[in-house]
Amino acid sequence: MQLAARSGGALSPALTRAVSNGVERSGPGRVAVAAFQSSV
C-alpha cells in the first residue's frame, strides 16, 4: 500500500477513498489509512 500511495501522486485522494472504503471493515487498516493521509 505504501508503494501505491507514493506512486499515486495526483490520484492520492481517490486512492485514499478506495483504500479507506476497502479497509474500514478491518480495524488495523484504519491506522495505515490515517498514517497515509497525514503523510500526504
Short mmCIF file of N, CA and C in Angstrom, two decimals:
data_model
loop_
_atom_site.label_atom_id
_atom_site.label_comp_id
_atom_site.label_asym_id
_atom_site.label_seq_id
_atom_site.Cartn_x
_atom_site.Cartn_y
_atom_site.Cartn_z
N MET A 1 0.85 -1.20 0.00
CA MET A 1 0.00 0.00 0.00
C MET A 1 0.88 1.25 0.00
N GLN A 2 2.01 1.19 0.66
CA GLN A 2 2.89 2.36 0.71
C GLN A 2 3.41 2.70 -0.68
N LEU A 3 3.79 1.68 -1.45
CA LEU A 3 4.30 1.92 -2.80
C LEU A 3 3.22 2.53 -3.67
N ALA A 4 2.01 2.01 -3.55
CA ALA A 4 0.90 2.56 -4.34
C ALA A 4 0.62 3.99 -3.94
N ALA A 5 0.74 4.27 -2.65
CA ALA A 5 0.48 5.62 -2.17
C ALA A 5 1.53 6.59 -2.70
N ARG A 6 2.77 6.15 -2.73
CA ARG A 6 3.86 7.02 -3.19
C ARG A 6 3.73 7.29 -4.68
N SER A 7 3.37 6.28 -5.45
CA SER A 7 3.27 6.44 -6.89
C SER A 7 1.93 7.04 -7.29
N GLY A 8 1.01 7.14 -6.33
CA GLY A 8 -0.33 7.67 -6.62
C GLY A 8 -0.28 9.11 -7.08
N GLY A 9 0.44 9.95 -6.35
CA GLY A 9 0.57 11.35 -6.73
C GLY A 9 -0.78 12.03 -6.82
N ALA A 10 -1.19 12.38 -8.03
CA ALA A 10 -2.44 13.11 -8.23
C ALA A 10 -3.64 12.23 -7.89
N LEU A 11 -3.45 10.94 -7.92
CA LEU A 11 -4.56 10.03 -7.64
C LEU A 11 -4.72 9.77 -6.15
N SER A 12 -3.89 10.40 -5.33
CA SER A 12 -3.91 10.11 -3.90
C SER A 12 -5.29 10.27 -3.26
N PRO A 13 -6.07 11.32 -3.57
CA PRO A 13 -7.40 11.43 -2.96
C PRO A 13 -8.29 10.25 -3.31
N ALA A 14 -8.32 9.88 -4.58
CA ALA A 14 -9.15 8.75 -4.99
C ALA A 14 -8.61 7.46 -4.40
N LEU A 15 -7.30 7.36 -4.37
CA LEU A 15 -6.68 6.17 -3.81
C LEU A 15 -7.00 6.05 -2.32
N THR A 16 -6.94 7.17 -1.63
CA THR A 16 -7.25 7.16 -0.20
C THR A 16 -8.68 6.71 0.03
N ARG A 17 -9.59 7.20 -0.80
CA ARG A 17 -11.00 6.79 -0.65
C ARG A 17 -11.15 5.30 -0.88
N ALA A 18 -10.53 4.81 -1.94
CA ALA A 18 -10.65 3.39 -2.26
C ALA A 18 -10.06 2.54 -1.14
N VAL A 19 -8.89 2.95 -0.66
CA VAL A 19 -8.24 2.19 0.41
C VAL A 19 -9.08 2.24 1.68
N SER A 20 -9.56 3.43 2.04
CA SER A 20 -10.32 3.57 3.28
C SER A 20 -11.62 2.78 3.19
N ASN A 21 -12.27 2.81 2.02
CA ASN A 21 -13.52 2.07 1.86
C ASN A 21 -13.28 0.58 1.99
N GLY A 22 -12.19 0.09 1.44
CA GLY A 22 -11.90 -1.33 1.49
C GLY A 22 -11.35 -1.78 2.83
N VAL A 23 -10.82 -0.84 3.60
CA VAL A 23 -10.13 -1.20 4.84
C VAL A 23 -10.99 -0.93 6.07
N GLU A 24 -12.05 -0.14 5.92
CA GLU A 24 -12.89 0.20 7.08
C GLU A 24 -13.40 -1.04 7.79
N ARG A 25 -13.51 -2.14 7.05
CA ARG A 25 -14.05 -3.36 7.66
C ARG A 25 -13.04 -3.98 8.61
N SER A 26 -11.76 -3.73 8.38
CA SER A 26 -10.74 -4.28 9.28
C SER A 26 -10.14 -3.17 10.13
N GLY A 27 -10.05 -3.39 11.42
CA GLY A 27 -9.59 -2.36 12.35
C GLY A 27 -8.20 -1.81 12.08
N PRO A 28 -7.17 -2.65 12.08
CA PRO A 28 -5.79 -2.15 11.94
C PRO A 28 -5.57 -1.34 10.67
N GLY A 29 -6.34 -1.62 9.64
CA GLY A 29 -6.17 -0.91 8.38
C GLY A 29 -6.40 0.58 8.53
N ARG A 30 -7.31 0.95 9.41
CA ARG A 30 -7.61 2.38 9.59
C ARG A 30 -6.37 3.15 10.02
N VAL A 31 -5.53 2.53 10.81
CA VAL A 31 -4.31 3.19 11.27
C VAL A 31 -3.42 3.49 10.07
N ALA A 32 -3.30 2.54 9.16
CA ALA A 32 -2.48 2.72 7.97
C ALA A 32 -3.04 3.84 7.10
N VAL A 33 -4.37 3.88 6.96
CA VAL A 33 -5.01 4.92 6.16
C VAL A 33 -4.78 6.28 6.80
N ALA A 34 -4.92 6.36 8.11
CA ALA A 34 -4.71 7.62 8.81
C ALA A 34 -3.26 8.08 8.64
N ALA A 35 -2.33 7.15 8.72
CA ALA A 35 -0.92 7.50 8.55
C ALA A 35 -0.67 7.98 7.13
N PHE A 36 -1.32 7.34 6.17
CA PHE A 36 -1.16 7.74 4.77
C PHE A 36 -1.70 9.14 4.55
N GLN A 37 -2.87 9.42 5.09
CA GLN A 37 -3.48 10.73 4.93
C GLN A 37 -2.62 11.81 5.58
N SER A 38 -2.08 11.52 6.73
CA SER A 38 -1.26 12.52 7.43
C SER A 38 0.05 12.75 6.70
N SER A 39 0.57 11.72 6.05
CA SER A 39 1.83 11.86 5.32
C SER A 39 1.63 12.69 4.06
N VAL A 40 0.43 12.67 3.52
CA VAL A 40 0.13 13.46 2.32
C VAL A 40 -0.30 14.84 2.74
#
